[in-house]
mmCIF file of C-alpha atoms and ligand atoms in Angstrom:
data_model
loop_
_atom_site.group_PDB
_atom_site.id
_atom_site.type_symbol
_atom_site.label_atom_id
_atom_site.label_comp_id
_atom_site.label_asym_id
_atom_site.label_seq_id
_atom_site.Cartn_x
_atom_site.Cartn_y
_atom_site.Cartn_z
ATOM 1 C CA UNK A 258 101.517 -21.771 -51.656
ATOM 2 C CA UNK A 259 100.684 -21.692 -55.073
ATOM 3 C CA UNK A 260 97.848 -18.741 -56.439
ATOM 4 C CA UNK A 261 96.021 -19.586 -59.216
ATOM 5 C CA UNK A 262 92.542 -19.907 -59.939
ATOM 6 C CA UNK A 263 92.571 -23.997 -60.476
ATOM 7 C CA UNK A 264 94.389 -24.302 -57.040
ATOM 8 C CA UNK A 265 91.312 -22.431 -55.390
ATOM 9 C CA UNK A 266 88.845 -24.214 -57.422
ATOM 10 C CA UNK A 267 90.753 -27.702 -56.247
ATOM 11 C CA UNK A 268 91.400 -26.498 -52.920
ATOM 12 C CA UNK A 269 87.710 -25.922 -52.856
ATOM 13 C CA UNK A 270 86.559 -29.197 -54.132
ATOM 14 C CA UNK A 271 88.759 -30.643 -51.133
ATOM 15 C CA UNK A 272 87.262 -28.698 -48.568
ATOM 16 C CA UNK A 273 84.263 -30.299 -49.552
ATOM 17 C CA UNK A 274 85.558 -33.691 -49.614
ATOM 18 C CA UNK A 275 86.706 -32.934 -46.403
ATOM 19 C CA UNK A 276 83.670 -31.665 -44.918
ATOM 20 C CA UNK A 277 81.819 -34.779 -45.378
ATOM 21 C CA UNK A 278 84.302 -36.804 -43.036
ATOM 22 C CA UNK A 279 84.467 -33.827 -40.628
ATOM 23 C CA UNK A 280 81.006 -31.865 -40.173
ATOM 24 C CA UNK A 281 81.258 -28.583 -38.620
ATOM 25 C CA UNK A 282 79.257 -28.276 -34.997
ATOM 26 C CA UNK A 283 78.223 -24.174 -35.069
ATOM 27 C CA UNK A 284 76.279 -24.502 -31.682
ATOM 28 C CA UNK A 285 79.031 -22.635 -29.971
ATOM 29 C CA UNK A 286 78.598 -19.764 -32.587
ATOM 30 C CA UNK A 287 82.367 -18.010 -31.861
ATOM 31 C CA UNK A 288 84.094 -19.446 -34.398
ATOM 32 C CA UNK A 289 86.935 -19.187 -31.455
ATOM 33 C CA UNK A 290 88.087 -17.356 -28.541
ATOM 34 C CA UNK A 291 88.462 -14.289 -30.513
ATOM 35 C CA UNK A 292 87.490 -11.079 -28.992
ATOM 36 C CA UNK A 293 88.330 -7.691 -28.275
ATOM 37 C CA UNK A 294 90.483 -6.859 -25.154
ATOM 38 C CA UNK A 295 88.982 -4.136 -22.690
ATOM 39 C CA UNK A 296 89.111 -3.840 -19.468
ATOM 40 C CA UNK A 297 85.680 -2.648 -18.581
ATOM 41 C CA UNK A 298 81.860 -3.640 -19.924
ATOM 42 C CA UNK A 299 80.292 -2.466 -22.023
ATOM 43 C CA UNK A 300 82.699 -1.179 -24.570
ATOM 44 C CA UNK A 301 82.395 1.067 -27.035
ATOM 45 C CA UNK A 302 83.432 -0.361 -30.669
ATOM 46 C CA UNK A 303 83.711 2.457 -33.387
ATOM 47 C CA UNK A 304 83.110 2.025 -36.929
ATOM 48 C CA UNK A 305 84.640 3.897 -39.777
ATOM 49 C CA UNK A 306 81.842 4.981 -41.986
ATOM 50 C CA UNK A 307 83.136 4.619 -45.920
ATOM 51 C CA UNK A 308 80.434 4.386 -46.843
ATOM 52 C CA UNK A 309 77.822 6.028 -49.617
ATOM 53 C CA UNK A 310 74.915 7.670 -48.217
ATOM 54 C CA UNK A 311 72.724 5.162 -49.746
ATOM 55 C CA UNK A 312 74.561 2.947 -47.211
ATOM 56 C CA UNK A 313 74.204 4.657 -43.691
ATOM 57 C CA UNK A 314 70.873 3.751 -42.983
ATOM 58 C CA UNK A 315 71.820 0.189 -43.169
ATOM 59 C CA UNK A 316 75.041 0.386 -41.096
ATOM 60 C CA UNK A 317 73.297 3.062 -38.519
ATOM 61 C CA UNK A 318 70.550 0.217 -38.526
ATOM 62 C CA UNK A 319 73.254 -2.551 -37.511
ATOM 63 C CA UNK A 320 74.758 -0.067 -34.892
ATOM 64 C CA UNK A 321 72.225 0.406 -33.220
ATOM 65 C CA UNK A 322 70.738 -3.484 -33.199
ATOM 66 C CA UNK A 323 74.210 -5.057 -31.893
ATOM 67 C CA UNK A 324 74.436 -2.008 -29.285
ATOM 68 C CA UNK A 325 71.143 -3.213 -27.478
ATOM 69 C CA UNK A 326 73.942 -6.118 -26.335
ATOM 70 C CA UNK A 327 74.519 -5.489 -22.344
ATOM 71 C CA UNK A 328 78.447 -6.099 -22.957
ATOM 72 C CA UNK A 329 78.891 -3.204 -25.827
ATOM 73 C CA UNK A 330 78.461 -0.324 -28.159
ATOM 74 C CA UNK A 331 78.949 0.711 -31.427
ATOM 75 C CA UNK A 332 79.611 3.978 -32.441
ATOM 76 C CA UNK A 333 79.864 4.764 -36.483
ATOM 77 C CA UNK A 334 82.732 7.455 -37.006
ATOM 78 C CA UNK A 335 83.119 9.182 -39.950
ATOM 79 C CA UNK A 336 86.417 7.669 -41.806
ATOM 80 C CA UNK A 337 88.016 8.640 -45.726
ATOM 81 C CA UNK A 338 89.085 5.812 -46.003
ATOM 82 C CA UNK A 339 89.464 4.614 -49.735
ATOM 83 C CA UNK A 340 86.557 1.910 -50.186
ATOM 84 C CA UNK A 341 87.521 -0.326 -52.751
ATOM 85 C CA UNK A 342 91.136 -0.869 -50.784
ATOM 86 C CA UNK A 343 89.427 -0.425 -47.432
ATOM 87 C CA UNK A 344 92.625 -0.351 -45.492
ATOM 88 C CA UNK A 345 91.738 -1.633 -41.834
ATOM 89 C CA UNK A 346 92.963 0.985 -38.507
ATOM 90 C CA UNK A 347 94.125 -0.509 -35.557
ATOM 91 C CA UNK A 348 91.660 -0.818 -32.533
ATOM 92 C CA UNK A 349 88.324 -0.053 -34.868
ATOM 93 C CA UNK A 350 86.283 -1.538 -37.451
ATOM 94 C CA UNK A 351 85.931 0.215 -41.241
ATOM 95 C CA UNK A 352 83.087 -0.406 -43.044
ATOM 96 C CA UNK A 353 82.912 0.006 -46.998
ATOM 97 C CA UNK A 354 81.332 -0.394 -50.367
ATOM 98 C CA UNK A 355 81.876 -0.463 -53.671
ATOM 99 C CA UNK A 356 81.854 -2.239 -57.026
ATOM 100 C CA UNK A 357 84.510 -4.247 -55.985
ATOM 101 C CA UNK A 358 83.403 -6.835 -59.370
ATOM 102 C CA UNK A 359 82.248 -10.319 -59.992
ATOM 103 C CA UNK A 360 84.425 -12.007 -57.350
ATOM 104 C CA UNK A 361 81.496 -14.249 -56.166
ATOM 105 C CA UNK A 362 81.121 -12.845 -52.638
ATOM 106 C CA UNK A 363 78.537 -10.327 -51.698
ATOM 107 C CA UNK A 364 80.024 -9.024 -48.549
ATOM 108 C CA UNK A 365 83.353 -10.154 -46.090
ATOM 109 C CA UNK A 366 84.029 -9.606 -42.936
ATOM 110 C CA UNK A 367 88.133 -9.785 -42.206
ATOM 111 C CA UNK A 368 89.290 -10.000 -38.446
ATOM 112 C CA UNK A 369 93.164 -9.355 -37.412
ATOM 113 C CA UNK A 370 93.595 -11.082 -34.081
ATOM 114 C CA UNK A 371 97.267 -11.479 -32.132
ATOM 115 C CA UNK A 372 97.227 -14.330 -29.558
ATOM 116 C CA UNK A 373 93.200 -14.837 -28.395
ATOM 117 C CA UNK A 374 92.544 -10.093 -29.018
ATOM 118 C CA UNK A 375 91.053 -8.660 -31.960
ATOM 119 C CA UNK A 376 92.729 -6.279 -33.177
ATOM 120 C CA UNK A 377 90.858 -4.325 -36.188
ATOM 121 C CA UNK A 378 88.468 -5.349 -38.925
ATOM 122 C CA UNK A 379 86.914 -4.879 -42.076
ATOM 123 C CA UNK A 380 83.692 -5.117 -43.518
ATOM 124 C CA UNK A 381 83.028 -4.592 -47.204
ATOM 125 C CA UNK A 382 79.937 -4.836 -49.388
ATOM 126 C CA UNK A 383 79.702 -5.116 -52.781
ATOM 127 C CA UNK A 384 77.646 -3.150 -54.946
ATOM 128 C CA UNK A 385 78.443 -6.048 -57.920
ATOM 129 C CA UNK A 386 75.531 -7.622 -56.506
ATOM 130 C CA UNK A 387 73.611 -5.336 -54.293
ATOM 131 C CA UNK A 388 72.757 -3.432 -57.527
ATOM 132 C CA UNK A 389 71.444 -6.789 -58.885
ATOM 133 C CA UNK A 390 67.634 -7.205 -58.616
ATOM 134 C CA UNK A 391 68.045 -9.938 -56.573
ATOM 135 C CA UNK A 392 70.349 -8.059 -53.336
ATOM 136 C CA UNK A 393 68.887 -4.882 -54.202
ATOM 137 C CA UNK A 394 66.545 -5.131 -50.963
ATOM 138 C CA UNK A 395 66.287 -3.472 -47.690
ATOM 139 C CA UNK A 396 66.316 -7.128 -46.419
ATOM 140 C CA UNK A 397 69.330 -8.688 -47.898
ATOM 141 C CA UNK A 398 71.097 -5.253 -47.454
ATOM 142 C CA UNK A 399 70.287 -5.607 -43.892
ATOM 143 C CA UNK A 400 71.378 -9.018 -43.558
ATOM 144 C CA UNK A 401 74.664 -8.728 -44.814
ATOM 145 C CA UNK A 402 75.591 -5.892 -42.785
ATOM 146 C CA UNK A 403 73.916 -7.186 -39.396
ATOM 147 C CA UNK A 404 76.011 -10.485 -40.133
ATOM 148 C CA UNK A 405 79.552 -8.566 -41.412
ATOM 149 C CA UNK A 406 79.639 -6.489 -38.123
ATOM 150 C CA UNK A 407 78.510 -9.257 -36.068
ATOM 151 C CA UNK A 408 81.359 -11.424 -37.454
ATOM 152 C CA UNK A 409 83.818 -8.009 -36.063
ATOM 153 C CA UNK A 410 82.429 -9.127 -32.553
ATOM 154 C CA UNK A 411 83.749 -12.866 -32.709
ATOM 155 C CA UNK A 412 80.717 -13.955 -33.246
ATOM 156 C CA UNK A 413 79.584 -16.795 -35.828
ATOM 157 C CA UNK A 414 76.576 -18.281 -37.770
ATOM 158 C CA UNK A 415 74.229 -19.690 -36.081
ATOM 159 C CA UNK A 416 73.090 -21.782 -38.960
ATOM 160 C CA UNK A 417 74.048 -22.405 -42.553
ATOM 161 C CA UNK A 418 71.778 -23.964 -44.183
ATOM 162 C CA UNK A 419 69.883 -21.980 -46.715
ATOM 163 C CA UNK A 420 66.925 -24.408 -47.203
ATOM 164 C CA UNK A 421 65.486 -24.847 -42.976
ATOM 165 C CA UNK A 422 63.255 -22.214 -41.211
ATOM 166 C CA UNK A 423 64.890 -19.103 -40.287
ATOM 167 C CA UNK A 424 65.823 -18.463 -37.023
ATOM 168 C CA UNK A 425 65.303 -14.839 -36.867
ATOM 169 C CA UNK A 426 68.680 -13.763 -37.141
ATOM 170 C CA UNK A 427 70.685 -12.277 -39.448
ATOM 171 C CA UNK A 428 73.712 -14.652 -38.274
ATOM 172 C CA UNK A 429 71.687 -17.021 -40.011
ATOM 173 C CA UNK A 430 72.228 -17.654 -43.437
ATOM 174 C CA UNK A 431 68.678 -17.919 -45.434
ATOM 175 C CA UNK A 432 67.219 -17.800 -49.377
ATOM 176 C CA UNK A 433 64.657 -15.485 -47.855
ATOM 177 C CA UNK A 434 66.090 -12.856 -46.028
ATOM 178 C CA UNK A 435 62.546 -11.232 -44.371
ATOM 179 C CA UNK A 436 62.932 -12.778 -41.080
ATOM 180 C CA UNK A 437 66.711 -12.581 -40.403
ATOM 181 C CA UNK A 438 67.546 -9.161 -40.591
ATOM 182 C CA UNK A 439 68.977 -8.028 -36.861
ATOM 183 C CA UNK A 440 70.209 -9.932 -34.264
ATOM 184 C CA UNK A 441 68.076 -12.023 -32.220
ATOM 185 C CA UNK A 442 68.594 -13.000 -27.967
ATOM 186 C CA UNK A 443 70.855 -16.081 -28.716
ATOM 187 C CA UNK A 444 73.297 -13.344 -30.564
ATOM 188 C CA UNK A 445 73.046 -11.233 -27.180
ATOM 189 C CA UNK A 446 73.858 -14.186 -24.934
ATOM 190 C CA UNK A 447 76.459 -15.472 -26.751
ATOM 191 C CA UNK A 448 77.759 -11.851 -26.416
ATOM 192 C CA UNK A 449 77.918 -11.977 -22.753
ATOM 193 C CA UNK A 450 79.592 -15.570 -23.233
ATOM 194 C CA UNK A 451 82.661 -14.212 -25.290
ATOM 195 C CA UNK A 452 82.655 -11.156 -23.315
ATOM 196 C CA UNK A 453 82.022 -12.357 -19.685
ATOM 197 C CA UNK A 454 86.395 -12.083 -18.889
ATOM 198 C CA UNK A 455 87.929 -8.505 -18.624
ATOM 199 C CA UNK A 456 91.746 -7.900 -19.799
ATOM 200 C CA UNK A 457 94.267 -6.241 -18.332
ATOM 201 C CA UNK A 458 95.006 -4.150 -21.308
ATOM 202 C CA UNK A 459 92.688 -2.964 -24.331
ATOM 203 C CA UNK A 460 93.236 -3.338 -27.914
ATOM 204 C CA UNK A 461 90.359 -0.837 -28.656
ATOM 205 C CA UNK A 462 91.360 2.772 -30.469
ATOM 206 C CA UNK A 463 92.811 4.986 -27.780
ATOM 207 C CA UNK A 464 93.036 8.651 -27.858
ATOM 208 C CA UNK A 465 96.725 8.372 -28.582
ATOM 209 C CA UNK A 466 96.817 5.833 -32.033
ATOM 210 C CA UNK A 467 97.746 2.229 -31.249
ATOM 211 C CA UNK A 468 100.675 0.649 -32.929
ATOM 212 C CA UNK A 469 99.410 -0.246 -36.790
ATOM 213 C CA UNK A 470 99.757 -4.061 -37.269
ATOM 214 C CA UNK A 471 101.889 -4.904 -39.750
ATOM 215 C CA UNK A 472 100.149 -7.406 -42.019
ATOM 216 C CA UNK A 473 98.374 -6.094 -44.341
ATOM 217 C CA UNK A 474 95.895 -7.648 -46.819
ATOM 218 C CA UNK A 475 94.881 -6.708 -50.152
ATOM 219 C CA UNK A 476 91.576 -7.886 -48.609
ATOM 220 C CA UNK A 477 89.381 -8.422 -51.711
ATOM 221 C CA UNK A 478 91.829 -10.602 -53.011
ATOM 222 C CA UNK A 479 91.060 -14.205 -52.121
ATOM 223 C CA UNK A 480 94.829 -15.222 -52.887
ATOM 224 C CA UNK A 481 95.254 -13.007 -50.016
ATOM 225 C CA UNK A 482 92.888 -14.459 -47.321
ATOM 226 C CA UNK A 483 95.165 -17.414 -46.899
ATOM 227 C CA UNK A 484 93.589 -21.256 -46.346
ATOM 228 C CA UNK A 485 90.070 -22.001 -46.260
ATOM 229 C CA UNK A 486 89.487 -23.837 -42.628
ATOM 230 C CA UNK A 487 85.734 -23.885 -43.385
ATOM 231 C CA UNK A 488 83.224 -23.705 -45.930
ATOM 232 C CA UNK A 489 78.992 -24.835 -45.575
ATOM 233 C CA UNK A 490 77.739 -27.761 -47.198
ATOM 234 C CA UNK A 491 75.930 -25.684 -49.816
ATOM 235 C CA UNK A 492 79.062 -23.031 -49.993
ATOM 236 C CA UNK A 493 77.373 -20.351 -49.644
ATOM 237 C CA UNK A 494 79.972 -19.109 -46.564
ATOM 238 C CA UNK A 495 83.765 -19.666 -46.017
ATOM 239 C CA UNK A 496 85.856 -19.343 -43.553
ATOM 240 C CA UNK A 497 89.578 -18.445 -44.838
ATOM 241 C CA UNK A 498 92.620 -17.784 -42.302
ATOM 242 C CA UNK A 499 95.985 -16.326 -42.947
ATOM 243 C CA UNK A 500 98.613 -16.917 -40.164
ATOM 244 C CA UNK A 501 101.531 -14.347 -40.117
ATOM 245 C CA UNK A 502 103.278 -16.110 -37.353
ATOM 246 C CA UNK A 503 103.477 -15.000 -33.611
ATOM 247 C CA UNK A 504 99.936 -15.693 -33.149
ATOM 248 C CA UNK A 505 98.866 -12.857 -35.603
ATOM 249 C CA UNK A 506 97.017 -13.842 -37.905
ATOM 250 C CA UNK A 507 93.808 -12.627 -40.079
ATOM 251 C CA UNK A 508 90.414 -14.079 -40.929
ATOM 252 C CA UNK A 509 88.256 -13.613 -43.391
ATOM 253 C CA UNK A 510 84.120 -14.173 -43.337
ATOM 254 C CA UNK A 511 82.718 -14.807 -46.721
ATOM 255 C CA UNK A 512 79.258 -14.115 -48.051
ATOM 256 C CA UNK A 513 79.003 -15.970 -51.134
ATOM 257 C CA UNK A 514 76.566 -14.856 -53.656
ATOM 258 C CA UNK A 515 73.712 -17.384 -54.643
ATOM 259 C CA UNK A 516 74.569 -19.466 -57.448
ATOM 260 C CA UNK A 517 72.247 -17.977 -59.950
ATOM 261 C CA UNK A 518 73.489 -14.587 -59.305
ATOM 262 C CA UNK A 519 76.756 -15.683 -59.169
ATOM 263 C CA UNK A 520 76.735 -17.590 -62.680
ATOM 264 C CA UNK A 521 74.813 -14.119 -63.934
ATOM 265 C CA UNK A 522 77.543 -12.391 -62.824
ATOM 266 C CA UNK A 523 80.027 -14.448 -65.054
ATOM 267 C CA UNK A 524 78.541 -14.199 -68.026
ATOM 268 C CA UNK A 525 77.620 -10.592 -67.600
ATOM 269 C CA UNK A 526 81.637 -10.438 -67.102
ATOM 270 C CA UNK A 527 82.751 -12.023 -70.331
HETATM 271 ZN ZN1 ZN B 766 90.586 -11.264 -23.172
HETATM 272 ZN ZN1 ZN B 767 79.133 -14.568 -42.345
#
């Protein structure tokens, strides 16, 4: 696979090409089988708090909307992690943020699965834009972050369209963000669908430390999130995977900035 900035740009323009002869059905809203292995419900899913204290309220805010689900919890831990690498820890989520630049996304979400089991994950938001007047908003900020963790779950958009009526959920994707800041009852069901099987074995953090996967990502690289499988008709969210083999593999969510901002961005860069 070849890395450079025109192969994206082309492999982008295909995508879309692509999309037209195959549209994406989201009704099913798991963008697989993907979820974490436990053997009991509800389970608890800690979060590594990297974040700066501007930030908590937001992720405590998240926490405690996806934790109404019946099937789990969220706990935020507190982490030291280094945000701008954000280096993920087996059998949790991290959360971070940072000025990670003008790379065009306002917040990812990256999931390492093995076989059907999450195994850790990611969130990052970036400050690039939430420090812009337009994501500098209790509603955006809440958005992003209800959406990132909810992506940590398995769970998908419900809708990606930009331009219909919300839906009241921030796994809907929106140019007014007022309505679709916390989850909403289709989130919770589809909660109970993904989560409606116990395993045998768990792949949440134990007391003793699980086995670190071995792939890691330099995850705000996009050369590192391997092939995009998906992206919305207005591209305003991506799907990218990167298989390791063995059935490991890693996906990564994108929240693409709005166009504007994004184009802002670029010139502010040069
Ligand atoms: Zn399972
Ligand atoms: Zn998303």
């Amino acid at each position: 696979m070849v890395f450079m900035n025109t192969s994206l740009r082309v492999v982008g323009l295909l995508s879309a090409v692509i999309l037209l002869f195959s549209p994406f059905a989201f009704a099913d809203h798991a963008w697989g089988s993907y979820h974490w292995a436990r053997t009991a419900n509800p389970f608890t899913l800690k979060m590594g708090d990297n974040l700066t204290s501007n930030w908590d309220p937001y992720l405590a805010t998240a926490a405690a909307d996806w934790s109404v689900s019946t099937v789990l919890d969220v706990t935020v831990v507190a982490s030291g992690k280094n945000a701008k690498t954000c280096r993920p820890t087996p059998g949790r989520g991290e959360v971070c943020n940072a000025k990670y630049g003008s790379t065009g996304w306002v917040g990812i979400a990256q999931i390492w699965v093995s076989g059907s089991h999450i195994t850790q994950g990611v969130v990052k938001m970036n400050d690039t834009y939430f420090s812009k007047a337009f994501y500098n908003t209790p509603a955006w900020k809440n958005l992003v972050m209800c959406q990132e963790i909810g992506h940590l779950f398995g769970l998908n958009h419900q809708d990606e369209s930009t331009t219909n009526a919300n839906l009241g959920t921030c796994m809907d994707y929106t140019s007014n963000p007022g309505a679709n800041q916390h989850p909403n009852q289709h989130d919770y069901d589809m909660l109970e669908t993904i989560y409606a099987h116990l395993d045998t074995t768990t792949t949440l953090q134990q007391s003793s430390a699980n086995k670190p996967q071995a792939n890691a990502v330099e995850s705000d690289d996009p050369r590192e999130w391997g092939r995009e499988i998906r992206r919305s008709s207005d591209g305003r969210a991506s799907l990218f995977e990167r298989d390791f083999g063995n059935g490991e593999k890693v996906f990564t969510h994108v929240f693409w900035a709005d166009e504007g901002v994004r184009s802002l961005s670029g010139r502010l860069r040069e």
